[in-house]
Coordinates of C-alpha atoms and ligand atoms in Angstrom, one line a residue:
M1157 CA -24.3 13.3 50.0
S1158 CA -24.9 16.8 51.5
K1159 CA -24.0 19.8 49.4
A1160 CA -20.9 20.5 51.4
E1161 CA -19.7 16.8 51.0
S1162 CA -20.5 17.0 47.3
D1163 CA -18.5 20.2 46.8
N1164 CA -15.6 18.8 48.8
H1165 CA -15.6 15.6 46.6
R1166 CA -15.6 17.7 43.4
Q1167 CA -12.7 19.8 44.6
R1168 CA -10.6 16.8 45.7
L1169 CA -11.3 15.1 42.4
Q1170 CA -10.2 18.2 40.4
A1171 CA -7.0 18.5 42.5
L1172 CA -6.3 14.7 42.0
N1173 CA -6.8 15.1 38.2
A1174 CA -4.5 18.1 38.0
D1175 CA -1.9 16.2 40.0
V1176 CA -2.2 13.1 37.8
Q1177 CA -1.9 15.2 34.6
S1178 CA 1.1 17.2 35.9
R1179 CA 3.0 13.9 36.2
S1180 CA 2.3 12.8 32.6
L1181 CA -0.2 10.3 33.7
R1182 CA -3.9 9.7 32.9
G1183 CA -6.5 7.9 35.0
A1184 CA -9.3 6.0 33.4
W1185 CA -11.7 8.1 35.6
Q1186 CA -10.6 11.2 33.8
R1187 CA -12.4 10.3 30.5
E1188 CA -14.3 13.1 28.9
R1189 CA -18.0 12.8 28.7
G1190 CA -18.5 10.3 25.9
N1191 CA -15.6 8.5 24.4
P1192 CA -13.7 10.2 21.6
K1193 CA -14.8 8.8 18.3
Q1194 CA -12.2 6.8 16.5
E1195 CA -11.9 8.0 12.9
E1196 CA -12.7 5.1 10.6
I1197 CA -11.2 4.4 7.1
R1198 CA -14.1 4.1 4.7
P1199 CA -14.4 2.5 1.3
A1200 CA -13.4 5.0 -1.3
L1201 CA -12.6 5.4 -5.0
W1202 CA -9.8 7.5 -6.4
R1203 CA -10.3 8.2 -10.1
W1204 CA -7.4 8.3 -12.6
S1205 CA -9.2 10.9 -14.5
E1206 CA -8.9 13.2 -11.5
M1207 CA -5.5 12.1 -10.2
A1208 CA -3.4 12.1 -13.4
P1209 CA -4.1 15.7 -14.5
L1210 CA -3.2 17.0 -11.0
L1211 CA 0.0 15.0 -10.9
L1212 CA 1.0 16.1 -14.5
E1213 CA 0.3 19.7 -13.6
A1214 CA 2.4 19.4 -10.4
G1215 CA 5.1 18.0 -12.8
E1216 CA 5.1 21.4 -14.5
L1217 CA 4.8 23.6 -11.3
A1218 CA 6.6 21.7 -8.6
P1219 CA 10.2 20.7 -9.4
L1220 CA 12.0 18.1 -7.4
D1221 CA 14.3 19.7 -4.8
D1222 CA 15.7 19.1 -1.4
V1223 CA 12.4 19.5 0.3
M1224 CA 10.3 17.5 -2.1
R1225 CA 12.5 14.7 -3.3
M1226 CA 9.6 12.5 -4.7
R1227 CA 6.6 13.9 -6.5
T1228 CA 3.8 11.9 -5.1
L1229 CA 0.0 12.2 -4.8
H1230 CA -1.3 10.4 -1.7
M1231 CA -4.8 8.8 -1.6
T1232 CA -6.5 10.0 1.5
N1233 CA -9.7 9.1 3.4
S1234 CA -12.0 11.0 5.8
P1235 CA -11.4 14.4 4.2
D1236 CA -13.4 16.2 6.9
T1237 CA -10.8 15.6 9.6
I1238 CA -7.1 15.0 9.7
P1239 CA -6.7 12.9 6.5
L1240 CA -6.0 9.2 7.0
G1241 CA -4.4 7.3 4.3
A1242 CA -6.1 4.7 2.0
A1243 CA -5.1 2.2 4.7
R1244 CA -3.8 2.8 8.2
T1245 CA -0.6 0.8 8.0
F1246 CA 0.5 1.8 4.6
A1247 CA 0.3 4.8 2.3
A1248 CA -1.0 4.4 -1.3
M1249 CA 0.1 7.0 -3.8
L1250 CA 0.9 7.8 -7.4
Q1251 CA 4.4 8.8 -8.1
H1252 CA 5.6 10.9 -11.0
V1253 CA 8.9 11.8 -12.7
N1254 CA 9.3 13.9 -15.8
G1255 CA 11.3 12.9 -18.8
G1256 CA 15.0 13.5 -17.9
E1257 CA 14.3 13.7 -14.1
V1258 CA 16.2 11.7 -11.5
T1259 CA 15.2 11.0 -7.9
D1260 CA 18.1 10.7 -5.6
S1261 CA 19.2 7.3 -4.3
H1262 CA 18.2 6.7 -0.7
R1263 CA 17.0 4.1 1.7
H1264 CA 14.5 4.1 4.6
T1265 CA 13.2 1.7 7.3
A1266 CA 9.8 1.7 5.4
T1267 CA 9.3 -0.9 2.7
S1268 CA 7.8 0.2 -0.6
V1269 CA 6.5 -1.5 -3.7
Y1270 CA 6.1 0.1 -7.2
L1271 CA 3.7 -1.0 -9.9
A1272 CA 4.6 0.7 -13.1
I1273 CA 1.7 2.4 -15.0
Q1274 CA 3.1 4.5 -17.8
G1275 CA 6.4 5.7 -19.2
S1276 CA 9.3 4.1 -21.0
G1277 CA 13.0 4.2 -20.5
I1278 CA 12.6 4.5 -16.8
Y1279 CA 14.5 2.5 -14.3
T1280 CA 15.0 2.2 -10.6
T1281 CA 18.5 1.4 -9.3
A1282 CA 17.9 -1.1 -6.5
E1283 CA 20.9 -2.2 -4.5
G1284 CA 22.9 -1.6 -7.7
E1285 CA 20.5 -3.5 -10.0
Q1286 CA 19.1 -1.5 -12.9
Q1287 CA 15.4 -2.5 -12.8
F1288 CA 13.6 -1.1 -15.9
M1289 CA 9.9 -0.4 -15.2
E1290 CA 7.6 -1.4 -18.1
P1291 CA 3.9 -1.0 -17.4
G1292 CA 2.7 -3.8 -15.2
D1293 CA 6.1 -4.6 -13.7
L1294 CA 6.2 -4.8 -9.9
L1295 CA 9.3 -3.8 -8.0
T1296 CA 10.0 -4.2 -4.3
Q1297 CA 12.2 -2.1 -2.1
P1298 CA 12.5 -4.0 1.3
S1299 CA 13.3 -2.0 4.4
W1300 CA 16.7 -0.3 4.3
T1301 CA 17.6 -1.2 0.7
W1302 CA 19.0 1.5 -1.7
H1303 CA 16.8 2.8 -4.5
G1304 CA 16.5 5.8 -6.8
T1305 CA 14.7 6.3 -10.1
T1306 CA 15.8 7.8 -13.5
N1307 CA 13.6 8.6 -16.4
T1308 CA 15.7 8.5 -19.5
G1309 CA 12.6 8.9 -21.7
S1310 CA 11.0 12.1 -22.8
A1311 CA 7.5 11.5 -21.5
P1312 CA 6.4 11.6 -17.8
A1313 CA 6.4 8.3 -16.0
I1314 CA 3.8 7.4 -13.4
W1315 CA 3.6 4.5 -11.1
F1316 CA 1.6 3.2 -8.1
T1317 CA 3.4 3.1 -4.8
A1318 CA 2.5 1.5 -1.5
M1319 CA 4.7 2.2 1.4
D1320 CA 4.4 1.1 5.1
S1321 CA 5.6 4.6 6.3
S1322 CA 2.6 5.1 8.6
L1323 CA 3.4 1.8 10.3
M1324 CA 7.0 2.8 10.7
Q1325 CA 5.9 6.1 12.2
Y1326 CA 3.5 4.3 14.6
L1327 CA 6.4 2.1 15.7
D1328 CA 8.7 5.1 16.1
N1329 CA 10.9 3.4 13.5
W1330 CA 11.2 6.0 10.7
E1331 CA 14.7 6.6 9.4
N1332 CA 15.8 7.8 6.1
E1333 CA 19.3 8.1 4.5
R1334 CA 20.7 9.5 1.3
Y1335 CA 23.2 7.6 -0.7
P1336 CA 26.7 8.6 0.5
N1337 CA 28.9 10.8 -1.7
S1338 CA 26.7 10.6 -4.8
F1339 CA 23.3 11.6 -6.0
S1340 CA 22.7 8.2 -7.7
E1341 CA 23.9 4.8 -6.6
P1342 CA 26.1 3.4 -9.4
I1343 CA 24.7 0.6 -11.5
T1344 CA 26.6 -2.6 -10.8
K1345 CA 24.1 -5.3 -11.6
P1346 CA 22.0 -6.1 -14.7
D1347 CA 18.2 -6.1 -14.8
G1348 CA 16.8 -9.3 -13.2
F1349 CA 20.0 -9.9 -11.2
H1350 CA 18.4 -10.4 -7.8
L1351 CA 15.4 -12.5 -8.9
S1352 CA 17.6 -14.8 -11.0
R1353 CA 19.7 -15.6 -7.8
L1354 CA 16.7 -16.2 -5.6
G1355 CA 14.8 -18.9 -7.5
A1356 CA 14.6 -22.7 -7.3
L1357 CA 18.0 -22.8 -9.0
R1358 CA 20.5 -20.6 -7.2
A1359 CA 24.2 -20.4 -6.7
P1360 CA 25.1 -20.7 -3.0
G1361 CA 26.5 -17.5 -1.7
A1362 CA 25.7 -15.6 -4.9
L1363 CA 24.2 -12.7 -3.0
A1364 CA 25.9 -10.8 -0.3
G1365 CA 24.1 -10.6 3.1
P1366 CA 20.9 -12.3 4.4
G1367 CA 18.4 -10.1 2.5
P1368 CA 15.6 -9.4 1.9
F1369 CA 16.6 -8.2 -1.6
P1370 CA 14.8 -5.9 -4.0
V1371 CA 13.0 -8.0 -6.7
K1372 CA 11.4 -7.1 -10.0
Y1373 CA 8.5 -9.2 -11.2
R1374 CA 8.1 -8.8 -14.9
W1375 CA 4.6 -8.0 -16.3
A1376 CA 5.1 -10.5 -19.2
D1377 CA 5.6 -13.4 -16.6
T1378 CA 2.6 -12.2 -14.5
Y1379 CA 0.3 -11.9 -17.5
R1380 CA 1.3 -15.2 -19.1
T1381 CA 0.7 -17.0 -15.8
L1382 CA -2.7 -15.4 -15.4
Q1383 CA -3.7 -16.5 -18.9
E1384 CA -2.5 -20.0 -18.2
L1385 CA -4.6 -20.2 -15.0
A1386 CA -7.6 -18.7 -16.8
A1387 CA -7.2 -21.4 -19.6
A1388 CA -7.1 -24.1 -16.9
E1389 CA -10.1 -22.6 -15.0
V1390 CA -8.1 -22.3 -11.8
R1391 CA -10.6 -20.0 -10.1
D1392 CA -11.1 -18.7 -6.6
P1393 CA -14.8 -18.0 -5.7
F1394 CA -14.0 -14.8 -4.0
D1395 CA -11.2 -13.5 -6.1
G1396 CA -11.5 -15.0 -9.6
I1397 CA -8.1 -16.0 -11.1
V1398 CA -5.6 -14.7 -8.7
L1399 CA -1.8 -14.7 -8.3
E1400 CA 0.2 -13.8 -5.2
Y1401 CA 3.6 -12.2 -5.6
R1402 CA 5.7 -14.4 -3.2
N1403 CA 9.1 -13.5 -1.9
P1404 CA 11.3 -15.9 -4.0
Q1405 CA 13.8 -16.1 -1.2
D1406 CA 11.6 -17.8 1.4
G1407 CA 8.1 -18.3 -0.2
G1408 CA 6.6 -15.8 2.2
P1409 CA 4.5 -12.7 1.4
T1410 CA 5.8 -10.1 -1.0
T1411 CA 7.4 -8.2 1.8
A1412 CA 7.3 -8.6 5.6
T1413 CA 4.4 -6.1 5.9
M1414 CA 2.6 -6.1 2.5
S1415 CA 1.1 -8.7 0.3
C1416 CA 0.6 -8.0 -3.4
R1417 CA -1.7 -9.8 -5.8
M1418 CA -2.8 -9.7 -9.4
Q1419 CA -6.2 -11.1 -10.4
L1420 CA -8.3 -11.5 -13.5
L1421 CA -12.1 -11.5 -13.8
R1422 CA -13.8 -12.7 -16.9
P1423 CA -16.4 -10.6 -18.7
G1424 CA -19.6 -10.5 -16.6
E1425 CA -17.9 -12.4 -13.7
A1426 CA -19.0 -11.5 -10.1
T1427 CA -17.1 -12.9 -7.2
Q1428 CA -18.9 -14.3 -4.2
A1429 CA -19.2 -11.8 -1.3
H1430 CA -17.0 -12.4 1.7
R1431 CA -15.3 -10.4 4.4
H1432 CA -11.9 -10.7 6.1
T1433 CA -9.5 -8.8 8.3
G1434 CA -6.8 -6.8 6.6
N1435 CA -6.9 -3.6 4.6
T1436 CA -6.5 -3.7 0.8
V1437 CA -6.0 -1.0 -1.8
Y1438 CA -6.6 -2.0 -5.5
H1439 CA -5.3 -0.5 -8.7
V1440 CA -7.3 -1.3 -11.9
V1441 CA -4.7 -2.4 -14.5
R1442 CA -7.3 -3.1 -17.2
G1443 CA -11.1 -3.2 -17.7
Q1444 CA -14.2 -1.8 -16.0
G1445 CA -16.2 -3.0 -13.1
M1446 CA -17.7 -2.4 -9.7
T1447 CA -17.0 -3.2 -6.1
K1448 CA -20.1 -3.9 -4.1
I1449 CA -19.1 -3.2 -0.5
G1450 CA -20.5 -2.5 2.9
R1451 CA -20.5 -3.2 6.7
S1452 CA -23.3 -5.6 6.2
R1453 CA -24.1 -8.4 3.8
A1454 CA -26.4 -6.0 2.0
L1455 CA -23.3 -4.5 0.3
E1456 CA -24.8 -1.0 0.5
T1457 CA -22.2 0.9 -1.5
D1458 CA -21.2 0.5 -5.2
L1459 CA -17.8 1.8 -6.3
A1460 CA -17.8 1.8 -10.1
W1461 CA -14.3 1.9 -11.5
S1462 CA -12.4 1.8 -14.8
E1463 CA -8.9 1.5 -16.0
R1464 CA -6.2 3.0 -13.7
D1465 CA -8.6 4.0 -10.9
C1466 CA -7.8 2.9 -7.3
F1467 CA -10.2 1.9 -4.5
N1468 CA -9.9 0.3 -1.1
V1469 CA -11.5 -2.4 0.9
P1470 CA -11.2 -1.7 4.6
T1471 CA -10.9 -4.5 7.1
W1472 CA -14.0 -6.6 7.9
H1473 CA -16.1 -5.1 5.1
W1474 CA -18.2 -7.4 3.0
H1475 CA -17.2 -7.1 -0.7
S1476 CA -17.8 -8.6 -4.1
L1477 CA -15.9 -7.7 -7.3
V1478 CA -17.9 -7.5 -10.5
N1479 CA -16.6 -7.2 -14.1
T1480 CA -19.3 -5.1 -15.9
A1481 CA -17.7 -5.0 -19.3
A1482 CA -17.0 -7.3 -22.3
E1483 CA -13.3 -7.6 -21.7
D1484 CA -11.2 -9.1 -18.9
V1485 CA -10.7 -7.1 -15.8
I1486 CA -7.1 -7.2 -14.3
L1487 CA -6.7 -5.8 -10.7
F1488 CA -3.5 -5.3 -8.8
S1489 CA -3.8 -5.1 -5.0
V1490 CA -1.7 -4.5 -1.9
S1491 CA -2.8 -5.5 1.6
D1492 CA -1.4 -5.6 5.1
R1493 CA -2.5 -9.2 5.5
P1494 CA 1.1 -10.3 6.6
L1495 CA 0.6 -8.2 9.7
F1496 CA -2.7 -9.9 10.5
D1497 CA -1.2 -13.3 9.8
A1498 CA 1.8 -12.6 12.1
L1499 CA -0.5 -11.4 14.9
R1500 CA -2.9 -14.4 14.3
L1501 CA -5.6 -11.9 13.6
Y1502 CA -6.6 -13.1 10.1
R1503 CA -10.2 -14.1 10.0
E1504 CA -12.5 -14.7 7.0
E1505 CA -16.2 -15.2 6.6
S1506 CA -18.4 -16.0 3.6
Ligands
FE2_591 FE1 12.0 5.6 -1.2
FE2_592 FE1 -11.4 -10.3 -0.4

């Protein structure tokens, strides 16, 4: 190509690109030199010893108001750039309410789950059910169900929340509504109401509407079942003794978008390494240990954790969980596996 031809080609291409762009279009030939690098969620550890003091101080300095209706501390990743969450499809956070504080009743398209960590005399009103939150209890708030929390105790309450808000935003499906004509939804149903009407024995028509309904799983039941399985040596090579929180209504995952689990590792136990699709965030309920994790089977990173810390296992990372202490480890986790199952993208390798 002569110089004149080459200049003419460049000018025409520039004009074409400007025209394409002005019409809100983009041609594949317009790519910048080198493809933009996709930010990746990396394995990370969030320490309770760092999170809790920050949250408690915020409890003194930042009152709940119309702008900040929930006092939450989000776990983020890739701090050098626009922070990603602990997982791409759901946010993981700690939530805090002072003694005497109330969060307004509201509902949103996003689904959330709460795992109670500390506090007493605290309850969430979920579709009218007064669900008290003892440490270890798991509460679900499926999409578009009413909820609001009251701390009748004197001490601050803290719980772990996972919420698929980032997925809702990605789908352009984020809506939020406050309870009409009242700050708090009235309590009309006793603690345990929904779960007791969704089990193997249930009265037909006892619940209004098709659901899904907000459910509370009691820690006492979870812990007893874990102990029974431990006594019977019902063990998974990759997860130790593990329970899934199933939706009692249909036996499916905890919610449409998130699957919750509780697992127990015996003193000194190390699970076999494996990798699978899906993104998981863990909260250490009890004990001390380590996650050996990496892109390769060499498991190049060690995340050493203790009670109440949180860590993540991003998709397709090799990982092994190790109990490094002399007492049982109990781990709670949330993953977006239901999405991978629904899209037939779940894969596992060991
Ligand atoms: Fe909410
Ligand atoms: Fe795993």
